[in-house]
């Protein structure tokens, strides 16, 4: 599908939803811009994407040096000794089939590591919620993330899901123009088919990705405030743990 057709389809679905009230939603809080027709990839807690790369393991995240332990283990199937992804469906709210997560299985990353990437750290004052309650006063705090746990609304065709940011990537960690820009800029990275976000198995299942572990074109996303997150499986467990790299190493 061409980029033009993808954008036109999104706008048409939004217009039709506003007429039928099937998907229309009035935001109670500030509105953030949509990022349309983005390529997304999948990732999961416990995945070893590239053992030779500094950011190739999902045993930790950019914001949590003990992500694997804090989450509760492999977010998939590790019966063969390797943490593999698995298909998710609505029968159990897209939750893992082989473990009980301790944190929200609806998670994603965006290419802006606001703590340990110097370029991103220097732009923290430009983050739209930097001066909001709970965030204000932490610009120089290297043990505080403005990104971790933030809510994102995601859409793919007729499906809408919500998730919390728990990592940074893919490939780039200081893409301020794409992540926060209001002109729907494209991601800087050309890796992974130009992907602009990674999403968890729960999100991939909820949105109906065409592949279990691959890339998916046509995803739309925007930041939302917690007050604008509706009830759904994504609120069964809400992650509240903050930035923590107290294990003595450095986040990606």
mmCIF file of N, CA, C and O in Angstrom, residues 2-89:
data_model
loop_
_atom_site.group_PDB
_atom_site.id
_atom_site.type_symbol
_atom_site.label_atom_id
_atom_site.label_comp_id
_atom_site.label_asym_id
_atom_site.label_seq_id
_atom_site.Cartn_x
_atom_site.Cartn_y
_atom_site.Cartn_z
ATOM 1 N N UNK A 2 0.553 2.220 -0.835
ATOM 2 C CA UNK A 2 1.330 3.449 -0.898
ATOM 3 C C UNK A 2 1.095 4.282 0.356
ATOM 4 O O UNK A 2 0.093 4.126 1.060
ATOM 5 N N UNK A 3 2.057 5.179 0.615
ATOM 6 C CA UNK A 3 1.935 6.052 1.780
ATOM 7 C C UNK A 3 0.690 6.927 1.659
ATOM 8 O O UNK A 3 -0.016 7.156 2.638
ATOM 9 N N UNK A 4 0.414 7.402 0.441
ATOM 10 C CA UNK A 4 -0.763 8.250 0.233
ATOM 11 C C UNK A 4 -2.039 7.490 0.561
ATOM 12 O O UNK A 4 -2.938 8.009 1.236
ATOM 13 N N UNK A 5 -2.149 6.258 0.087
ATOM 14 C CA UNK A 5 -3.345 5.460 0.353
ATOM 15 C C UNK A 5 -3.485 5.153 1.837
ATOM 16 O O UNK A 5 -4.593 5.143 2.375
ATOM 17 N N UNK A 6 -2.361 4.898 2.502
ATOM 18 C CA UNK A 6 -2.393 4.613 3.933
ATOM 19 C C UNK A 6 -2.928 5.809 4.712
ATOM 20 O O UNK A 6 -3.793 5.667 5.576
ATOM 21 N N UNK A 7 -2.422 6.991 4.395
ATOM 22 C CA UNK A 7 -2.868 8.205 5.087
ATOM 23 C C UNK A 7 -4.333 8.512 4.795
ATOM 24 O O UNK A 7 -5.088 8.892 5.691
ATOM 25 N N UNK A 8 -4.725 8.339 3.541
ATOM 26 C CA UNK A 8 -6.114 8.584 3.172
ATOM 27 C C UNK A 8 -7.045 7.615 3.895
ATOM 28 O O UNK A 8 -8.130 7.998 4.360
ATOM 29 N N UNK A 9 -6.611 6.358 4.016
ATOM 30 C CA UNK A 9 -7.419 5.366 4.712
ATOM 31 C C UNK A 9 -7.593 5.702 6.178
ATOM 32 O O UNK A 9 -8.683 5.548 6.741
ATOM 33 N N UNK A 10 -6.517 6.164 6.826
ATOM 34 C CA UNK A 10 -6.603 6.546 8.237
ATOM 35 C C UNK A 10 -7.593 7.693 8.426
ATOM 36 O O UNK A 10 -8.438 7.667 9.316
ATOM 37 N N UNK A 11 -7.483 8.700 7.586
ATOM 38 C CA UNK A 11 -8.362 9.864 7.707
ATOM 39 C C UNK A 11 -9.818 9.485 7.430
ATOM 40 O O UNK A 11 -10.740 9.990 8.080
ATOM 41 N N UNK A 12 -10.032 8.588 6.476
ATOM 42 C CA UNK A 12 -11.389 8.154 6.171
ATOM 43 C C UNK A 12 -11.992 7.384 7.338
ATOM 44 O O UNK A 12 -13.152 7.585 7.698
ATOM 45 N N UNK A 13 -11.198 6.502 7.961
ATOM 46 C CA UNK A 13 -11.712 5.746 9.110
ATOM 47 C C UNK A 13 -12.026 6.674 10.268
ATOM 48 O O UNK A 13 -13.033 6.490 10.975
ATOM 49 N N UNK A 14 -11.179 7.682 10.489
ATOM 50 C CA UNK A 14 -11.449 8.647 11.558
ATOM 51 C C UNK A 14 -12.722 9.438 11.270
ATOM 52 O O UNK A 14 -13.531 9.699 12.171
ATOM 53 N N UNK A 15 -12.897 9.835 10.013
ATOM 54 C CA UNK A 15 -14.098 10.594 9.630
ATOM 55 C C UNK A 15 -15.348 9.737 9.816
ATOM 56 O O UNK A 15 -16.328 10.187 10.395
ATOM 57 N N UNK A 16 -15.283 8.485 9.353
ATOM 58 C CA UNK A 16 -16.440 7.606 9.487
ATOM 59 C C UNK A 16 -16.717 7.299 10.955
ATOM 60 O O UNK A 16 -17.869 7.271 11.381
ATOM 61 N N UNK A 17 -15.681 7.122 11.730
ATOM 62 C CA UNK A 17 -15.868 6.854 13.149
ATOM 63 C C UNK A 17 -16.532 8.011 13.865
ATOM 64 O O UNK A 17 -17.364 7.824 14.752
ATOM 65 N N UNK A 18 -16.179 9.236 13.467
ATOM 66 C CA UNK A 18 -16.790 10.396 14.105
ATOM 67 C C UNK A 18 -18.270 10.498 13.767
ATOM 68 O O UNK A 18 -19.064 11.020 14.559
ATOM 69 N N UNK A 19 -18.669 9.993 12.593
ATOM 70 C CA UNK A 19 -20.084 10.024 12.204
ATOM 71 C C UNK A 19 -20.879 8.934 12.908
ATOM 72 O O UNK A 19 -22.011 9.160 13.339
ATOM 73 N N UNK A 20 -20.301 7.755 13.018
ATOM 74 C CA UNK A 20 -21.027 6.618 13.592
ATOM 75 C C UNK A 20 -20.781 6.458 15.080
ATOM 76 O O UNK A 20 -21.448 5.672 15.746
ATOM 77 N N UNK A 21 -19.778 7.205 15.597
ATOM 78 C CA UNK A 21 -19.398 7.135 17.014
ATOM 79 C C UNK A 21 -18.854 5.759 17.387
ATOM 80 O O UNK A 21 -18.823 5.386 18.541
ATOM 81 N N UNK A 22 -18.406 4.993 16.379
ATOM 82 C CA UNK A 22 -17.865 3.669 16.660
ATOM 83 C C UNK A 22 -16.435 3.725 17.170
ATOM 84 O O UNK A 22 -15.995 2.829 17.876
ATOM 85 N N UNK A 23 -15.700 4.766 16.802
ATOM 86 C CA UNK A 23 -14.328 4.876 17.265
ATOM 87 C C UNK A 23 -13.971 6.295 17.701
ATOM 88 O O UNK A 23 -12.831 6.569 18.024
ATOM 89 N N UNK A 24 -14.947 7.184 17.676
ATOM 90 C CA UNK A 24 -14.666 8.564 18.062
ATOM 91 C C UNK A 24 -14.400 8.639 19.558
ATOM 92 O O UNK A 24 -15.007 7.939 20.349
ATOM 93 N N UNK A 25 -13.466 9.505 19.914
ATOM 94 C CA UNK A 25 -13.123 9.645 21.325
ATOM 95 C C UNK A 25 -12.701 11.092 21.570
ATOM 96 O O UNK A 25 -11.822 11.617 20.904
ATOM 97 N N UNK A 26 -13.342 11.743 22.524
ATOM 98 C CA UNK A 26 -12.972 13.097 22.884
ATOM 99 C C UNK A 26 -11.907 13.049 23.971
ATOM 100 O O UNK A 26 -12.100 12.439 25.019
ATOM 101 N N UNK A 27 -10.780 13.676 23.700
ATOM 102 C CA UNK A 27 -9.692 13.672 24.665
ATOM 103 C C UNK A 27 -10.020 14.594 25.832
ATOM 104 O O UNK A 27 -10.449 15.723 25.659
ATOM 105 N N UNK A 28 -9.802 14.076 27.031
ATOM 106 C CA UNK A 28 -10.030 14.890 28.224
ATOM 107 C C UNK A 28 -8.822 15.762 28.515
ATOM 108 O O UNK A 28 -8.937 16.789 29.178
ATOM 109 N N UNK A 29 -7.651 15.372 28.032
ATOM 110 C CA UNK A 29 -6.409 16.074 28.317
ATOM 111 C C UNK A 29 -5.851 16.688 27.045
ATOM 112 O O UNK A 29 -6.523 16.757 26.026
ATOM 113 N N UNK A 30 -4.608 17.120 27.080
ATOM 114 C CA UNK A 30 -3.981 17.745 25.918
ATOM 115 C C UNK A 30 -3.913 16.758 24.756
ATOM 116 O O UNK A 30 -3.805 15.553 24.946
ATOM 117 N N UNK A 31 -3.983 17.284 23.555
ATOM 118 C CA UNK A 31 -3.950 16.456 22.356
ATOM 119 C C UNK A 31 -2.538 16.427 21.783
ATOM 120 O O UNK A 31 -1.853 17.445 21.734
ATOM 121 N N UNK A 32 -2.099 15.263 21.348
ATOM 122 C CA UNK A 32 -0.811 15.090 20.704
ATOM 123 C C UNK A 32 -1.025 14.697 19.254
ATOM 124 O O UNK A 32 -2.039 14.100 18.908
ATOM 125 N N UNK A 33 -0.055 15.009 18.416
ATOM 126 C CA UNK A 33 -0.169 14.749 16.982
ATOM 127 C C UNK A 33 -0.061 13.261 16.671
ATOM 128 O O UNK A 33 0.689 12.525 17.324
ATOM 129 N N UNK A 34 -0.790 12.833 15.645
ATOM 130 C CA UNK A 34 -0.686 11.471 15.147
ATOM 131 C C UNK A 34 0.566 11.311 14.291
ATOM 132 O O UNK A 34 0.958 12.221 13.561
ATOM 133 N N UNK A 35 1.163 10.142 14.363
ATOM 134 C CA UNK A 35 2.249 9.733 13.470
ATOM 135 C C UNK A 35 1.660 8.616 12.607
ATOM 136 O O UNK A 35 1.372 7.526 13.110
ATOM 137 N N UNK A 36 1.485 8.897 11.332
ATOM 138 C CA UNK A 36 0.713 8.013 10.469
ATOM 139 C C UNK A 36 1.601 7.108 9.624
ATOM 140 O O UNK A 36 2.701 7.483 9.223
ATOM 141 N N UNK A 37 1.085 5.911 9.353
ATOM 142 C CA UNK A 37 1.672 4.998 8.373
ATOM 143 C C UNK A 37 3.137 4.710 8.665
ATOM 144 O O UNK A 37 4.012 4.811 7.805
ATOM 145 N N UNK A 38 3.399 4.318 9.910
ATOM 146 C CA UNK A 38 4.748 4.016 10.376
ATOM 147 C C UNK A 38 4.956 2.502 10.330
ATOM 148 O O UNK A 38 4.032 1.724 10.576
ATOM 149 N N UNK A 39 6.172 2.091 10.031
ATOM 150 C CA UNK A 39 6.538 0.672 10.102
ATOM 151 C C UNK A 39 6.895 0.336 11.545
ATOM 152 O O UNK A 39 7.637 1.075 12.203
ATOM 153 N N UNK A 40 6.348 -0.760 12.055
ATOM 154 C CA UNK A 40 6.643 -1.225 13.412
ATOM 155 C C UNK A 40 7.255 -2.616 13.338
ATOM 156 O O UNK A 40 6.998 -3.381 12.406
ATOM 157 N N UNK A 41 8.089 -2.934 14.309
ATOM 158 C CA UNK A 41 8.610 -4.283 14.446
ATOM 159 C C UNK A 41 8.180 -4.833 15.797
ATOM 160 O O UNK A 41 7.623 -4.117 16.626
ATOM 161 N N UNK A 42 8.456 -6.104 16.026
ATOM 162 C CA UNK A 42 8.110 -6.726 17.298
ATOM 163 C C UNK A 42 9.365 -6.973 18.130
ATOM 164 O O UNK A 42 10.448 -7.187 17.601
ATOM 165 N N UNK A 43 9.205 -6.925 19.437
ATOM 166 C CA UNK A 43 10.254 -7.291 20.381
ATOM 167 C C UNK A 43 9.590 -7.760 21.653
ATOM 168 O O UNK A 43 8.391 -7.569 21.836
ATOM 169 N N UNK A 44 10.344 -8.395 22.537
ATOM 170 C CA UNK A 44 9.736 -8.916 23.750
ATOM 171 C C UNK A 44 10.778 -9.075 24.842
ATOM 172 O O UNK A 44 11.964 -9.252 24.578
ATOM 173 N N UNK A 45 10.324 -8.990 26.066
ATOM 174 C CA UNK A 45 11.216 -9.166 27.217
ATOM 175 C C UNK A 45 11.833 -10.564 27.159
ATOM 176 O O UNK A 45 11.126 -11.564 27.044
ATOM 177 N N UNK A 46 13.156 -10.617 27.224
ATOM 178 C CA UNK A 46 13.862 -11.886 27.168
ATOM 179 C C UNK A 46 14.406 -12.230 25.807
ATOM 180 O O UNK A 46 15.175 -13.186 25.660
ATOM 181 N N UNK A 47 14.036 -11.474 24.786
ATOM 182 C CA UNK A 47 14.544 -11.732 23.436
ATOM 183 C C UNK A 47 16.036 -11.412 23.352
ATOM 184 O O UNK A 47 16.497 -10.400 23.878
ATOM 185 N N UNK A 48 16.790 -12.264 22.681
ATOM 186 C CA UNK A 48 18.180 -11.976 22.352
ATOM 187 C C UNK A 48 18.225 -11.728 20.854
ATOM 188 O O UNK A 48 18.299 -12.660 20.043
ATOM 189 N N UNK A 49 18.140 -10.466 20.484
ATOM 190 C CA UNK A 49 18.079 -10.102 19.071
ATOM 191 C C UNK A 49 19.446 -10.249 18.413
ATOM 192 O O UNK A 49 19.563 -10.781 17.304
ATOM 193 N N UNK A 50 20.483 -9.763 19.078
ATOM 194 C CA UNK A 50 21.851 -9.864 18.560
ATOM 195 C C UNK A 50 22.802 -9.885 19.755
ATOM 196 O O UNK A 50 23.051 -8.845 20.369
ATOM 197 N N UNK A 51 23.334 -11.053 20.100
ATOM 198 C CA UNK A 51 24.189 -11.153 21.293
ATOM 199 C C UNK A 51 25.466 -10.339 21.197
ATOM 200 O O UNK A 51 26.121 -10.084 22.212
ATOM 201 N N UNK A 52 25.825 -9.892 19.986
ATOM 202 C CA UNK A 52 27.050 -9.116 19.801
ATOM 203 C C UNK A 52 26.822 -7.608 19.806
ATOM 204 O O UNK A 52 27.769 -6.838 19.694
ATOM 205 N N UNK A 53 25.567 -7.192 19.929
ATOM 206 C CA UNK A 53 25.242 -5.766 19.912
ATOM 207 C C UNK A 53 24.935 -5.267 21.316
ATOM 208 O O UNK A 53 24.348 -5.985 22.124
ATOM 209 N N UNK A 54 25.335 -4.035 21.582
ATOM 210 C CA UNK A 54 25.102 -3.461 22.913
ATOM 211 C C UNK A 54 23.619 -3.358 23.227
ATOM 212 O O UNK A 54 23.213 -3.433 24.389
ATOM 213 N N UNK A 55 22.799 -3.183 22.187
ATOM 214 C CA UNK A 55 21.350 -3.070 22.382
ATOM 215 C C UNK A 55 20.613 -4.286 21.841
ATOM 216 O O UNK A 55 19.442 -4.213 21.499
ATOM 217 N N UNK A 56 21.315 -5.426 21.770
ATOM 218 C CA UNK A 56 20.721 -6.603 21.151
ATOM 219 C C UNK A 56 20.036 -7.561 22.090
ATOM 220 O O UNK A 56 19.583 -8.626 21.677
ATOM 221 N N UNK A 57 19.939 -7.201 23.371
ATOM 222 C CA UNK A 57 19.302 -8.082 24.342
ATOM 223 C C UNK A 57 18.165 -7.358 25.037
ATOM 224 O O UNK A 57 18.318 -6.224 25.489
ATOM 225 N N UNK A 58 17.024 -8.034 25.126
ATOM 226 C CA UNK A 58 15.892 -7.474 25.863
ATOM 227 C C UNK A 58 15.828 -8.030 27.288
ATOM 228 O O UNK A 58 14.773 -8.051 27.901
ATOM 229 N N UNK A 59 16.969 -8.488 27.793
ATOM 230 C CA UNK A 59 17.038 -8.834 29.212
ATOM 231 C C UNK A 59 16.992 -7.560 30.044
ATOM 232 O O UNK A 59 16.607 -7.569 31.205
ATOM 233 N N UNK A 60 17.396 -6.463 29.442
ATOM 234 C CA UNK A 60 17.332 -5.143 30.066
ATOM 235 C C UNK A 60 16.739 -4.179 29.055
ATOM 236 O O UNK A 60 16.668 -4.468 27.859
ATOM 237 N N UNK A 61 16.312 -3.032 29.515
ATOM 238 C CA UNK A 61 15.822 -1.999 28.617
ATOM 239 C C UNK A 61 16.640 -0.735 28.834
ATOM 240 O O UNK A 61 17.490 -0.677 29.723
ATOM 241 N N UNK A 62 16.388 0.275 28.037
ATOM 242 C CA UNK A 62 17.083 1.547 28.203
ATOM 243 C C UNK A 62 16.815 2.159 29.564
ATOM 244 O O UNK A 62 17.613 2.949 30.064
ATOM 245 N N UNK A 63 15.708 1.764 30.186
ATOM 246 C CA UNK A 63 15.291 2.394 31.435
ATOM 247 C C UNK A 63 15.301 1.449 32.628
ATOM 248 O O UNK A 63 15.016 1.872 33.749
ATOM 249 N N UNK A 64 15.613 0.191 32.393
ATOM 250 C CA UNK A 64 15.560 -0.780 33.488
ATOM 251 C C UNK A 64 16.643 -1.839 33.287
ATOM 252 O O UNK A 64 16.561 -2.665 32.379
ATOM 253 N N UNK A 65 17.658 -1.796 34.147
ATOM 254 C CA UNK A 65 18.734 -2.765 34.067
ATOM 255 C C UNK A 65 18.347 -4.158 34.506
ATOM 256 O O UNK A 65 19.099 -5.112 34.305
ATOM 257 N N UNK A 66 17.165 -4.297 35.096
ATOM 258 C CA UNK A 66 16.678 -5.604 35.547
ATOM 259 C C UNK A 66 15.294 -5.876 34.962
ATOM 260 O O UNK A 66 14.414 -6.412 35.622
ATOM 261 N N UNK A 67 15.105 -5.497 33.706
ATOM 262 C CA UNK A 67 13.789 -5.589 33.081
ATOM 263 C C UNK A 67 13.254 -7.009 33.097
ATOM 264 O O UNK A 67 12.092 -7.251 33.415
ATOM 265 N N UNK A 68 14.098 -7.970 32.746
ATOM 266 C CA UNK A 68 13.680 -9.371 32.683
ATOM 267 C C UNK A 68 13.141 -9.844 34.029
ATOM 268 O O UNK A 68 12.060 -10.434 34.122
ATOM 269 N N UNK A 69 13.884 -9.570 35.090
ATOM 270 C CA UNK A 69 13.461 -9.990 36.426
ATOM 271 C C UNK A 69 12.241 -9.212 36.892
ATOM 272 O O UNK A 69 11.315 -9.785 37.475
ATOM 273 N N UNK A 70 12.240 -7.912 36.628
ATOM 274 C CA UNK A 70 11.125 -7.095 37.111
ATOM 275 C C UNK A 70 9.830 -7.439 36.390
ATOM 276 O O UNK A 70 8.747 -7.383 36.962
ATOM 277 N N UNK A 71 9.942 -7.796 35.097
ATOM 278 C CA UNK A 71 8.760 -8.173 34.328
ATOM 279 C C UNK A 71 8.218 -9.534 34.760
ATOM 280 O O UNK A 71 7.022 -9.788 34.676
ATOM 281 N N UNK A 72 9.120 -10.406 35.209
ATOM 282 C CA UNK A 72 8.698 -11.733 35.647
ATOM 283 C C UNK A 72 9.232 -12.869 34.800
ATOM 284 O O UNK A 72 8.826 -14.023 34.980
ATOM 285 N N UNK A 73 10.147 -12.551 33.862
ATOM 286 C CA UNK A 73 10.724 -13.592 33.027
ATOM 287 C C UNK A 73 10.430 -13.400 31.559
ATOM 288 O O UNK A 73 10.052 -12.305 31.106
ATOM 289 N N UNK A 74 10.575 -14.453 30.802
ATOM 290 C CA UNK A 74 10.408 -14.420 29.351
ATOM 291 C C UNK A 74 8.958 -14.129 28.962
ATOM 292 O O UNK A 74 8.050 -14.860 29.350
ATOM 293 N N UNK A 75 8.772 -13.087 28.184
ATOM 294 C CA UNK A 75 7.440 -12.717 27.707
ATOM 295 C C UNK A 75 7.111 -13.527 26.449
ATOM 296 O O UNK A 75 6.920 -12.982 25.359
ATOM 297 N N UNK A 76 7.102 -14.854 26.621
ATOM 298 C CA UNK A 76 6.861 -15.738 25.493
ATOM 299 C C UNK A 76 7.032 -17.183 25.899
ATOM 300 O O UNK A 76 6.656 -17.576 27.010
ATOM 301 N N UNK A 77 7.635 -17.952 25.033
ATOM 302 C CA UNK A 77 7.807 -19.381 25.251
ATOM 303 C C UNK A 77 9.299 -19.706 25.342
ATOM 304 O O UNK A 77 10.038 -19.547 24.373
ATOM 305 N N UNK A 78 9.750 -20.151 26.513
ATOM 306 C CA UNK A 78 11.157 -20.506 26.681
ATOM 307 C C UNK A 78 11.329 -21.993 26.976
ATOM 308 O O UNK A 78 12.300 -22.418 27.594
ATOM 309 N N UNK A 79 10.384 -22.792 26.500
ATOM 310 C CA UNK A 79 10.416 -24.223 26.791
ATOM 311 C C UNK A 79 11.619 -24.923 26.164
ATOM 312 O O UNK A 79 12.028 -26.000 26.622
ATOM 313 N N UNK A 80 12.211 -24.337 25.120
ATOM 314 C CA UNK A 80 13.377 -24.951 24.497
ATOM 315 C C UNK A 80 14.676 -24.316 24.973
ATOM 316 O O UNK A 80 15.738 -24.566 24.401
ATOM 317 N N UNK A 81 14.596 -23.487 26.022
ATOM 318 C CA UNK A 81 15.783 -22.840 26.569
ATOM 319 C C UNK A 81 16.083 -21.489 25.951
ATOM 320 O O UNK A 81 16.997 -20.789 26.391
ATOM 321 N N UNK A 82 15.322 -21.114 24.932
ATOM 322 C CA UNK A 82 15.455 -19.810 24.283
ATOM 323 C C UNK A 82 14.132 -19.069 24.409
ATOM 324 O O UNK A 82 13.073 -19.665 24.270
ATOM 325 N N UNK A 83 14.206 -17.780 24.666
ATOM 326 C CA UNK A 83 12.979 -16.998 24.822
ATOM 327 C C UNK A 83 12.437 -16.607 23.455
ATOM 328 O O UNK A 83 12.946 -15.699 22.803
ATOM 329 N N UNK A 84 11.397 -17.309 23.026
ATOM 330 C CA UNK A 84 10.778 -17.067 21.722
ATOM 331 C C UNK A 84 9.449 -16.340 21.897
ATOM 332 O O UNK A 84 8.780 -16.460 22.927
ATOM 333 N N UNK A 85 9.069 -15.604 20.873
ATOM 334 C CA UNK A 85 7.770 -14.958 20.911
ATOM 335 C C UNK A 85 6.675 -15.992 20.676
ATOM 336 O O UNK A 85 6.946 -17.143 20.331
ATOM 337 N N UNK A 86 5.434 -15.587 20.854
ATOM 338 C CA UNK A 86 4.296 -16.478 20.686
ATOM 339 C C UNK A 86 3.098 -15.691 20.201
ATOM 340 O O UNK A 86 3.004 -14.482 20.418
ATOM 341 N N UNK A 87 2.184 -16.379 19.557
ATOM 342 C CA UNK A 87 0.968 -15.730 19.084
ATOM 343 C C UNK A 87 0.081 -15.368 20.264
ATOM 344 O O UNK A 87 -0.046 -16.133 21.214
ATOM 345 N N UNK A 88 -0.541 -14.209 20.206
ATOM 346 C CA UNK A 88 -1.452 -13.761 21.262
ATOM 347 C C UNK A 88 -2.839 -13.533 20.684
ATOM 348 O O UNK A 88 -2.983 -13.125 19.521
ATOM 349 N N UNK A 89 -3.852 -13.762 21.508
ATOM 350 C CA UNK A 89 -5.216 -13.538 21.047
ATOM 351 C C UNK A 89 -6.073 -12.984 22.176
ATOM 352 O O UNK A 89 -5.638 -12.877 23.328
#
